[in-house]
Every structure is written in C-alpha cells, then in structure tokens.
mmCIF file of N, CA and C in Angstrom:
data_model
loop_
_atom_site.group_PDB
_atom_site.id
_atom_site.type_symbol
_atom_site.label_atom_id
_atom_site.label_comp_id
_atom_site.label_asym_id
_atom_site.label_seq_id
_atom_site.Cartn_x
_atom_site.Cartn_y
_atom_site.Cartn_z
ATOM 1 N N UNK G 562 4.976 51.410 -30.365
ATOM 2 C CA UNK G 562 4.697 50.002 -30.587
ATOM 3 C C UNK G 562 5.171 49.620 -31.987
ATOM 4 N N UNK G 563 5.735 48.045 -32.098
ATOM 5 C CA UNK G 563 6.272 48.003 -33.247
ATOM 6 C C UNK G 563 5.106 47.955 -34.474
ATOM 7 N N UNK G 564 5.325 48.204 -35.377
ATOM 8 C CA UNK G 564 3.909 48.500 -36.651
ATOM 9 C C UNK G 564 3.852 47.199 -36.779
ATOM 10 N N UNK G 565 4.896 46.065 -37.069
ATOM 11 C CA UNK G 565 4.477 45.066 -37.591
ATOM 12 C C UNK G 565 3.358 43.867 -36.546
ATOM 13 N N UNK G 566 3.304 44.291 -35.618
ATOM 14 C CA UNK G 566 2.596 43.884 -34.296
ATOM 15 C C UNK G 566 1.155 44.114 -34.014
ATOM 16 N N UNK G 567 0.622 45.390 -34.198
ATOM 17 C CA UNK G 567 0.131 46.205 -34.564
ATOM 18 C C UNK G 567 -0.808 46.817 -35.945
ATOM 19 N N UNK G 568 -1.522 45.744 -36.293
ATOM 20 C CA UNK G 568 -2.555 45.716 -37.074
ATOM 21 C C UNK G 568 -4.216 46.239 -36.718
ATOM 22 N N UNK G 569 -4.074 47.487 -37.354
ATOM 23 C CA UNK G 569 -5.203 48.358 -37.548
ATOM 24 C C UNK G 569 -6.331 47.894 -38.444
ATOM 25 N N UNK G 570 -7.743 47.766 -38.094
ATOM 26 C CA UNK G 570 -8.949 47.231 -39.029
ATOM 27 C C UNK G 570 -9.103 48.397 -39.458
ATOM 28 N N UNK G 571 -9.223 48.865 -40.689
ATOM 29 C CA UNK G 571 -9.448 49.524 -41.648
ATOM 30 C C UNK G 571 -10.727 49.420 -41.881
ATOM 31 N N UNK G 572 -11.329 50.584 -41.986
ATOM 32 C CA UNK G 572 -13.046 50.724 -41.839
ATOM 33 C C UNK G 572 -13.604 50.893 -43.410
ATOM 34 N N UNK G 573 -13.285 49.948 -43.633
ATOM 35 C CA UNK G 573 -13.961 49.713 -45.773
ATOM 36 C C UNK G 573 -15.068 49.073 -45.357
ATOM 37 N N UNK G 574 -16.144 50.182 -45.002
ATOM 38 C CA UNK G 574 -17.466 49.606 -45.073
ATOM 39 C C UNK G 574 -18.214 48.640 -46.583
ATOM 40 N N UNK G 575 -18.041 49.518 -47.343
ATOM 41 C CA UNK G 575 -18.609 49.142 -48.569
ATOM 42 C C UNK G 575 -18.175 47.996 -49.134
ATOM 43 N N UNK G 576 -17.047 47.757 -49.191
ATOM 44 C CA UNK G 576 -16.367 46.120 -49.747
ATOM 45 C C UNK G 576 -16.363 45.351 -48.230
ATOM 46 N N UNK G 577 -16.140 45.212 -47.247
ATOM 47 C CA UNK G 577 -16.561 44.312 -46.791
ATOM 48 C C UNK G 577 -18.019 44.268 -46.483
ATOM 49 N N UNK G 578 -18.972 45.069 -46.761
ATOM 50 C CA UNK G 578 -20.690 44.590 -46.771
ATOM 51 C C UNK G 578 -20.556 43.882 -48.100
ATOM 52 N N UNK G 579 -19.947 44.528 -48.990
ATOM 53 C CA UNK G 579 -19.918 43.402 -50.396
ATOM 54 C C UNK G 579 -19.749 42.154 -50.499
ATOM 55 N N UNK G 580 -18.603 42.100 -49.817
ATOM 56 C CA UNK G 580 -17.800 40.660 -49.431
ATOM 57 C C UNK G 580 -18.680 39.828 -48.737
ATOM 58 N N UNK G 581 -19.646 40.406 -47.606
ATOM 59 C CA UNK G 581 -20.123 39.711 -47.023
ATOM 60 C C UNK G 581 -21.584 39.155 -47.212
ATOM 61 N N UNK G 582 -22.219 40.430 -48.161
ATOM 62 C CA UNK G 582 -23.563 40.109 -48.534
ATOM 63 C C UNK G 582 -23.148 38.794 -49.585
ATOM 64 N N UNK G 583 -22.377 39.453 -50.858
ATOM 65 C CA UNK G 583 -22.615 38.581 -52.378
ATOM 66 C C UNK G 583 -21.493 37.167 -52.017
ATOM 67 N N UNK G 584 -20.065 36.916 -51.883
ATOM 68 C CA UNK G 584 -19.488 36.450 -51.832
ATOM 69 C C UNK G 584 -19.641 35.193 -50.285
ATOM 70 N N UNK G 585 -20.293 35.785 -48.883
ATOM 71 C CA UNK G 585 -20.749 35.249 -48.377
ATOM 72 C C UNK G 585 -22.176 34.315 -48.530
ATOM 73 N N UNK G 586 -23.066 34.958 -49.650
ATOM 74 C CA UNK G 586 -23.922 34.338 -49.458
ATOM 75 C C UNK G 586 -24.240 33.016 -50.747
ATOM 76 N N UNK G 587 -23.107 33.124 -51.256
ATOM 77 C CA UNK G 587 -22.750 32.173 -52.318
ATOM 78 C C UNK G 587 -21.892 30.937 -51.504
ATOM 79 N N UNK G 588 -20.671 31.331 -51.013
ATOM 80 C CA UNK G 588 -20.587 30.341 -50.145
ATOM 81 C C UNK G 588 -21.543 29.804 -49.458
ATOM 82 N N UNK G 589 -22.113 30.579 -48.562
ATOM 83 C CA UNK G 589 -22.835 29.888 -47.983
ATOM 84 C C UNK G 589 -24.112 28.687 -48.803
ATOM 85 N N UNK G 590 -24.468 29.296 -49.958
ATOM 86 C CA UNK G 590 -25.032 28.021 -50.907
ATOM 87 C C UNK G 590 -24.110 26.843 -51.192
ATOM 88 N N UNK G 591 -22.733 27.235 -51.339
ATOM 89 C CA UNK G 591 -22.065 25.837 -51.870
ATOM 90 C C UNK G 591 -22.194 24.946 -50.752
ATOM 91 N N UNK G 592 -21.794 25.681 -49.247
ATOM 92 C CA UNK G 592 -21.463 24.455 -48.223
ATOM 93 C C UNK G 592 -23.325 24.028 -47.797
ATOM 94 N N UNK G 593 -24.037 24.978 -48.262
ATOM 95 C CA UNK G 593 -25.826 24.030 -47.954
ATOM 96 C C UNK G 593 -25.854 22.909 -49.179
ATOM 97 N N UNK G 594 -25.222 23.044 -50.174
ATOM 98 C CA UNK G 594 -25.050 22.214 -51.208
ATOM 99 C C UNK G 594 -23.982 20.724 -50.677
ATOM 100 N N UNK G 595 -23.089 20.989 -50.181
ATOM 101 C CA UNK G 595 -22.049 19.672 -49.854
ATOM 102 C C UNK G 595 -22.686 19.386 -48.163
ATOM 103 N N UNK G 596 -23.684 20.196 -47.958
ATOM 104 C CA UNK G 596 -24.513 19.277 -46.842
ATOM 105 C C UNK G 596 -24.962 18.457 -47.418
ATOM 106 N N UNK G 597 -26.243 19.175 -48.614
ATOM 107 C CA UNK G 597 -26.964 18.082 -48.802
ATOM 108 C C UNK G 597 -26.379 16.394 -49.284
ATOM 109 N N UNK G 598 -24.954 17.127 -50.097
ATOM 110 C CA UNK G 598 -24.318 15.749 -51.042
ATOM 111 C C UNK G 598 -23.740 14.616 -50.096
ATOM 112 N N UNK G 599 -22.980 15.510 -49.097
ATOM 113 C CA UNK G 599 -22.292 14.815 -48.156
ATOM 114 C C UNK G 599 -22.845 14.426 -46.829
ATOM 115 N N UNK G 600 -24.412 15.154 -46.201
ATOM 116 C CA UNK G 600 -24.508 15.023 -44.909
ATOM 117 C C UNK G 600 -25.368 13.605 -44.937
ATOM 118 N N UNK G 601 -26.094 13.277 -43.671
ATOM 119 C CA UNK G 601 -26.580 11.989 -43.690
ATOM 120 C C UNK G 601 -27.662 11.923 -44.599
ATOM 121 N N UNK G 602 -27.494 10.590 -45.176
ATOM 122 C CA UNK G 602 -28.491 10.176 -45.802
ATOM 123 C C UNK G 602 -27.907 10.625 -47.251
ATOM 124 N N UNK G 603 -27.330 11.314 -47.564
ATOM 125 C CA UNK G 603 -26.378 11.965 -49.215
ATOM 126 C C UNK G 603 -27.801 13.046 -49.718
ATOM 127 N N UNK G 604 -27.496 13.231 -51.056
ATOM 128 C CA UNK G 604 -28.390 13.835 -51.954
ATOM 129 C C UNK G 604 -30.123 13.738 -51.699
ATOM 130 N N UNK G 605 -30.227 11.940 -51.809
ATOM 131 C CA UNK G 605 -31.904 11.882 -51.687
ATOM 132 C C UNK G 605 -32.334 11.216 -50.450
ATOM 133 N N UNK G 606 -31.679 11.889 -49.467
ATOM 134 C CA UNK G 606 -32.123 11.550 -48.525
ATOM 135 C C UNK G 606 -33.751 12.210 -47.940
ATOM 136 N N UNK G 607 -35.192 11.611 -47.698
ATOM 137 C CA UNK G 607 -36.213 12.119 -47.295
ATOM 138 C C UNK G 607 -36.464 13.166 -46.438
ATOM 139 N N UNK G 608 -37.042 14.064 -46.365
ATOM 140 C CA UNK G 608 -37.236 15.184 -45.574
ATOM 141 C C UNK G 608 -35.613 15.934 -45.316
ATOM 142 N N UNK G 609 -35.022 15.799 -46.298
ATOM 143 C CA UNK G 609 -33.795 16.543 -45.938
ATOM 144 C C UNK G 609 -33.458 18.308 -46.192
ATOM 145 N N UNK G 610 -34.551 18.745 -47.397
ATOM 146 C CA UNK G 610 -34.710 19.604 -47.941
ATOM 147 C C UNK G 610 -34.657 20.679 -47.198
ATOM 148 N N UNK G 611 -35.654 20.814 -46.089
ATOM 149 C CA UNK G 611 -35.760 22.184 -45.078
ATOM 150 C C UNK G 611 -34.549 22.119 -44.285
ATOM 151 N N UNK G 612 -33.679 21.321 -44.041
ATOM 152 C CA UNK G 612 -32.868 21.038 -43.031
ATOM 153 C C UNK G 612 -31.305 22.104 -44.212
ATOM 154 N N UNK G 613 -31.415 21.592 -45.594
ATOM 155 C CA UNK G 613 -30.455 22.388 -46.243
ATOM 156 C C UNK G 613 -30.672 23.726 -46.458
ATOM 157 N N UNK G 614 -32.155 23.937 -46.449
ATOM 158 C CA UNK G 614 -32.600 25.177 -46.928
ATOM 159 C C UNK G 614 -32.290 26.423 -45.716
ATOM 160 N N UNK G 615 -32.618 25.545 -44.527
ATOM 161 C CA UNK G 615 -32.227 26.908 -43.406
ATOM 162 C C UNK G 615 -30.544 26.774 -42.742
ATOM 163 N N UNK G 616 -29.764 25.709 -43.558
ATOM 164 C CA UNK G 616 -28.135 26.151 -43.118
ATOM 165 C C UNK G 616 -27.824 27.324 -43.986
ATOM 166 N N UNK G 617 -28.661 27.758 -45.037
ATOM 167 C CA UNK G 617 -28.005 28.757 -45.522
ATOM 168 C C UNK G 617 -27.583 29.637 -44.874
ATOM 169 N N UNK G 618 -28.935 30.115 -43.882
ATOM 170 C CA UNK G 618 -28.583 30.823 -43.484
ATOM 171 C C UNK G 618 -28.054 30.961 -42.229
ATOM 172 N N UNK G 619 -27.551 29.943 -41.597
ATOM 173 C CA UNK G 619 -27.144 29.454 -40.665
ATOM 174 C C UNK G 619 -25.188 29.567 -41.274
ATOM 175 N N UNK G 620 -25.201 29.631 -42.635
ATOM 176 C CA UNK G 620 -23.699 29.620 -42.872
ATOM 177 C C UNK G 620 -23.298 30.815 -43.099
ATOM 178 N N UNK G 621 -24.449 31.463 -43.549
ATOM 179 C CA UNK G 621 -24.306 33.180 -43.835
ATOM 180 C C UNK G 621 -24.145 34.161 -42.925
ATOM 181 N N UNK G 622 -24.613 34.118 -42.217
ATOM 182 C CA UNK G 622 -24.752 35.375 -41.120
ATOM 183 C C UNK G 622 -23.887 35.184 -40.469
ATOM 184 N N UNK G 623 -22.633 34.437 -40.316
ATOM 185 C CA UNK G 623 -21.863 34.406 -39.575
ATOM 186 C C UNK G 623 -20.317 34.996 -40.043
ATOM 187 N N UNK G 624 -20.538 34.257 -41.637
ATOM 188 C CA UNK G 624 -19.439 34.926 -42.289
ATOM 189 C C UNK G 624 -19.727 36.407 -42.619
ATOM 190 N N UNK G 625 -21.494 36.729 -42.567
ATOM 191 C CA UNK G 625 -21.539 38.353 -42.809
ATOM 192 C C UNK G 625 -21.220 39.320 -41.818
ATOM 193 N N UNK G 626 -21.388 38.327 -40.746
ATOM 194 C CA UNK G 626 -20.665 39.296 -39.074
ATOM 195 C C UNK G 626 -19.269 39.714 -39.186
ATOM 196 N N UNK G 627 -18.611 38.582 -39.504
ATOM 197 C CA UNK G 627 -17.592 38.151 -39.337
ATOM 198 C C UNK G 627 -16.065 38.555 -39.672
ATOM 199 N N UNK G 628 -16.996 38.998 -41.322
ATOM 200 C CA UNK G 628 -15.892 40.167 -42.582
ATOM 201 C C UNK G 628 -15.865 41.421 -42.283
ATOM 202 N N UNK G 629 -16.375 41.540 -41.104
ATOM 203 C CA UNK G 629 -15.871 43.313 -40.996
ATOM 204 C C UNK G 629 -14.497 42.860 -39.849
ATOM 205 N N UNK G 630 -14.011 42.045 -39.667
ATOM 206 C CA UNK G 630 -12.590 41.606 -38.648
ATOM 207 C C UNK G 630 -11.607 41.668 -39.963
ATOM 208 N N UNK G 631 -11.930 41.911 -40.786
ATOM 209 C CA UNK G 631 -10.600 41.761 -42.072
ATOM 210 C C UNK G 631 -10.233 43.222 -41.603
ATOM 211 N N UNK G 632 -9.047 43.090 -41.733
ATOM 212 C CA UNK G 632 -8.201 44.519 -42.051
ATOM 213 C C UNK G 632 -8.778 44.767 -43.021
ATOM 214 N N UNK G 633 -8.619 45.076 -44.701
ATOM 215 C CA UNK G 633 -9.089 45.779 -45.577
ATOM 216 C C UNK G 633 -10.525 44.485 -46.240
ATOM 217 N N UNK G 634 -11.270 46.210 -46.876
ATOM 218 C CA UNK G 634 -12.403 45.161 -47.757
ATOM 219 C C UNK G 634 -11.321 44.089 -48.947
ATOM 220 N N UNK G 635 -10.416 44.707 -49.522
ATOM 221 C CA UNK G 635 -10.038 43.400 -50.524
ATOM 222 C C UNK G 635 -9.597 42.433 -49.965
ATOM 223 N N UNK G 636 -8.952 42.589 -48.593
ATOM 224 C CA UNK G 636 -8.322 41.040 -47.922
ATOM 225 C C UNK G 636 -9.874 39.984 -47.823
ATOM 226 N N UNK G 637 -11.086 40.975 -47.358
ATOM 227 C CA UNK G 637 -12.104 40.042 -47.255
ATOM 228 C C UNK G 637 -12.463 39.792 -48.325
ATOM 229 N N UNK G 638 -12.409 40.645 -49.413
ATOM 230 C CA UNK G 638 -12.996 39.654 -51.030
ATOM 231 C C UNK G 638 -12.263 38.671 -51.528
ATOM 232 N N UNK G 639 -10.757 38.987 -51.107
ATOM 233 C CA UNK G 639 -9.627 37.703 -51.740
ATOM 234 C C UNK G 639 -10.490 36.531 -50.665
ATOM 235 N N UNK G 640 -9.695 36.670 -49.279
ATOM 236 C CA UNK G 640 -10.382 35.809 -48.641
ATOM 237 C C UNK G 640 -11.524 34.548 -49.115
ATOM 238 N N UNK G 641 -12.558 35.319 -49.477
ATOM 239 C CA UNK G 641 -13.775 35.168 -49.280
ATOM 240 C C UNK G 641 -13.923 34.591 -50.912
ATOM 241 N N UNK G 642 -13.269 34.887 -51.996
ATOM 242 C CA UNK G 642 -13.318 34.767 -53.058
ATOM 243 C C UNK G 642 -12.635 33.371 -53.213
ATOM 244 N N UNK G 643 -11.183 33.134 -52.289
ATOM 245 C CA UNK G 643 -10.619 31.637 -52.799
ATOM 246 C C UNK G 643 -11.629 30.796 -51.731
ATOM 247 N N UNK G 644 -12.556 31.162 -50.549
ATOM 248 C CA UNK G 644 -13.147 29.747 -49.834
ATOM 249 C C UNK G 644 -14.452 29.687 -50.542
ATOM 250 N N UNK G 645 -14.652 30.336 -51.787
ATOM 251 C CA UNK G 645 -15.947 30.132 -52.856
ATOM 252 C C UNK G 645 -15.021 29.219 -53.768
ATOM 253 N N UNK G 646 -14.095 29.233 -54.251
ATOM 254 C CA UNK G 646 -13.647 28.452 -55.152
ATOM 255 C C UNK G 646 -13.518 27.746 -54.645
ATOM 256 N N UNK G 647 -12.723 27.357 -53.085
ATOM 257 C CA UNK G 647 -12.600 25.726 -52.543
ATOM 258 C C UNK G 647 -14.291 24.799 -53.163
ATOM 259 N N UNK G 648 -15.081 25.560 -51.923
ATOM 260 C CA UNK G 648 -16.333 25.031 -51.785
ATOM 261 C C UNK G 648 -17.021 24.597 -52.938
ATOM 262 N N UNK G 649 -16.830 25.627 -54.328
ATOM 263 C CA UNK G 649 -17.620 25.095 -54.875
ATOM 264 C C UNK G 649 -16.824 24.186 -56.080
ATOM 265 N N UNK G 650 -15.694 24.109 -56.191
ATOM 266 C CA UNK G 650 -14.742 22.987 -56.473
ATOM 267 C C UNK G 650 -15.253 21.431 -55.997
ATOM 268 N N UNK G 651 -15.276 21.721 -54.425
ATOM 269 C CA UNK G 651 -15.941 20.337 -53.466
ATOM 270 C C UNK G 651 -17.192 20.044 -53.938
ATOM 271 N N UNK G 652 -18.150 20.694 -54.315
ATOM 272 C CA UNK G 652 -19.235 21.190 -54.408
ATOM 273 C C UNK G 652 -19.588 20.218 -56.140
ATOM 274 N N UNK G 653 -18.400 20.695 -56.789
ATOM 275 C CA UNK G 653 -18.614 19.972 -58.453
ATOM 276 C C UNK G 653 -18.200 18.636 -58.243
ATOM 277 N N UNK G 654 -16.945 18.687 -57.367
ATOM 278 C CA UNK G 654 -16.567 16.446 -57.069
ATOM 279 C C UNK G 654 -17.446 15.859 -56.599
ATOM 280 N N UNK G 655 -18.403 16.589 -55.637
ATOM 281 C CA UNK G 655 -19.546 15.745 -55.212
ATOM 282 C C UNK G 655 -20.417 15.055 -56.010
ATOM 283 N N UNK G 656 -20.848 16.217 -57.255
ATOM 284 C CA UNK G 656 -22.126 16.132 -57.816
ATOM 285 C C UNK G 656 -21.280 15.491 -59.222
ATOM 286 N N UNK G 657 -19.432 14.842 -59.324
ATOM 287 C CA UNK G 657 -18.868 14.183 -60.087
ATOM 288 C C UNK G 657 -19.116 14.656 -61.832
ATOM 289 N N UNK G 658 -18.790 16.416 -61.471
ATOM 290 C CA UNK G 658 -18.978 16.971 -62.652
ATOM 291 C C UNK G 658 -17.083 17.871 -62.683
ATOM 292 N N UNK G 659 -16.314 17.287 -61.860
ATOM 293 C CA UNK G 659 -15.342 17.646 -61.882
ATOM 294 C C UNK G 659 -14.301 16.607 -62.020
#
C-alpha cells in the first residue's frame, strides 16, 4: 500500500492525555467564555451562569476523546495549541480588550 495513503495513529499516550486534559480544557473555558459574551442574552444575561458553567464540560470531553485520533501527541498539542489561540483571541474582541 502506498505510505502516503496510509496513515498510522501513533500511540503517544502521554502527550495526547496532555493535549487533551490541559490544552483541551482551556479551550474549552474560552468557547464557555464566547458563549457567555456571544450567546443569547450577551454577558448579563439572567440565569445564564449554570448554563456556561456546564458547556465546559460539554466542550471538553469531547475534544478529550477526540485527541487520541491525532497521529502524533505533538500534531495534537500544535493542533490544539493554535484553536486556544483562535478562541481566546475571539475571546479578548469580545470582552474589547483586543
């Protein structure tokens, strides 16, 4: 089979649990953060609080499933490292500290 076709997942337990515990679970704060800024009602919207508090983990556990599909642990820390900078980039225009 041709190699370039033919992509093997590489079993880097340790950096992708890394990737997925620390780097996932930071993302996952920025985008519970551009819920709260951006979803209905914006920032002070009433009773909105529990609703941001449990997407965390509603954003987490999916990307922590998810990073063991990377071929290597560093593809999932790069990965995982530039959609923390998107997010929390989005994350500073919201709150108009960028």
């Amino acid at each position: 089979m041709n190699n370039k076709m033919h992509h093997k997942i590489a079993p880097d337990w340790w950096s992708k649990t890394f990737a997925g515990a620390v780097l996932g679970f930071s993302l996952a704060f920025a985008l519970a953060g551009l819920l709260a800024w951006y979803g209905p009602g914006g920032v002070a919207a009433p009773n909105k609080t529990q609703a941001v508090m449990w997407s965390i983990a509603v954003f987490w556990m999916p990307v922590f499933a998810f990073v063991y599909l990377f071929r290597t642990g560093l593809r999932a820390v790069l990965w995982l490292s530039a959609a923390n900078a998107v997010a929390y980039a989005a994350l500073f225009h919201a709150r108009g500290l960028l």
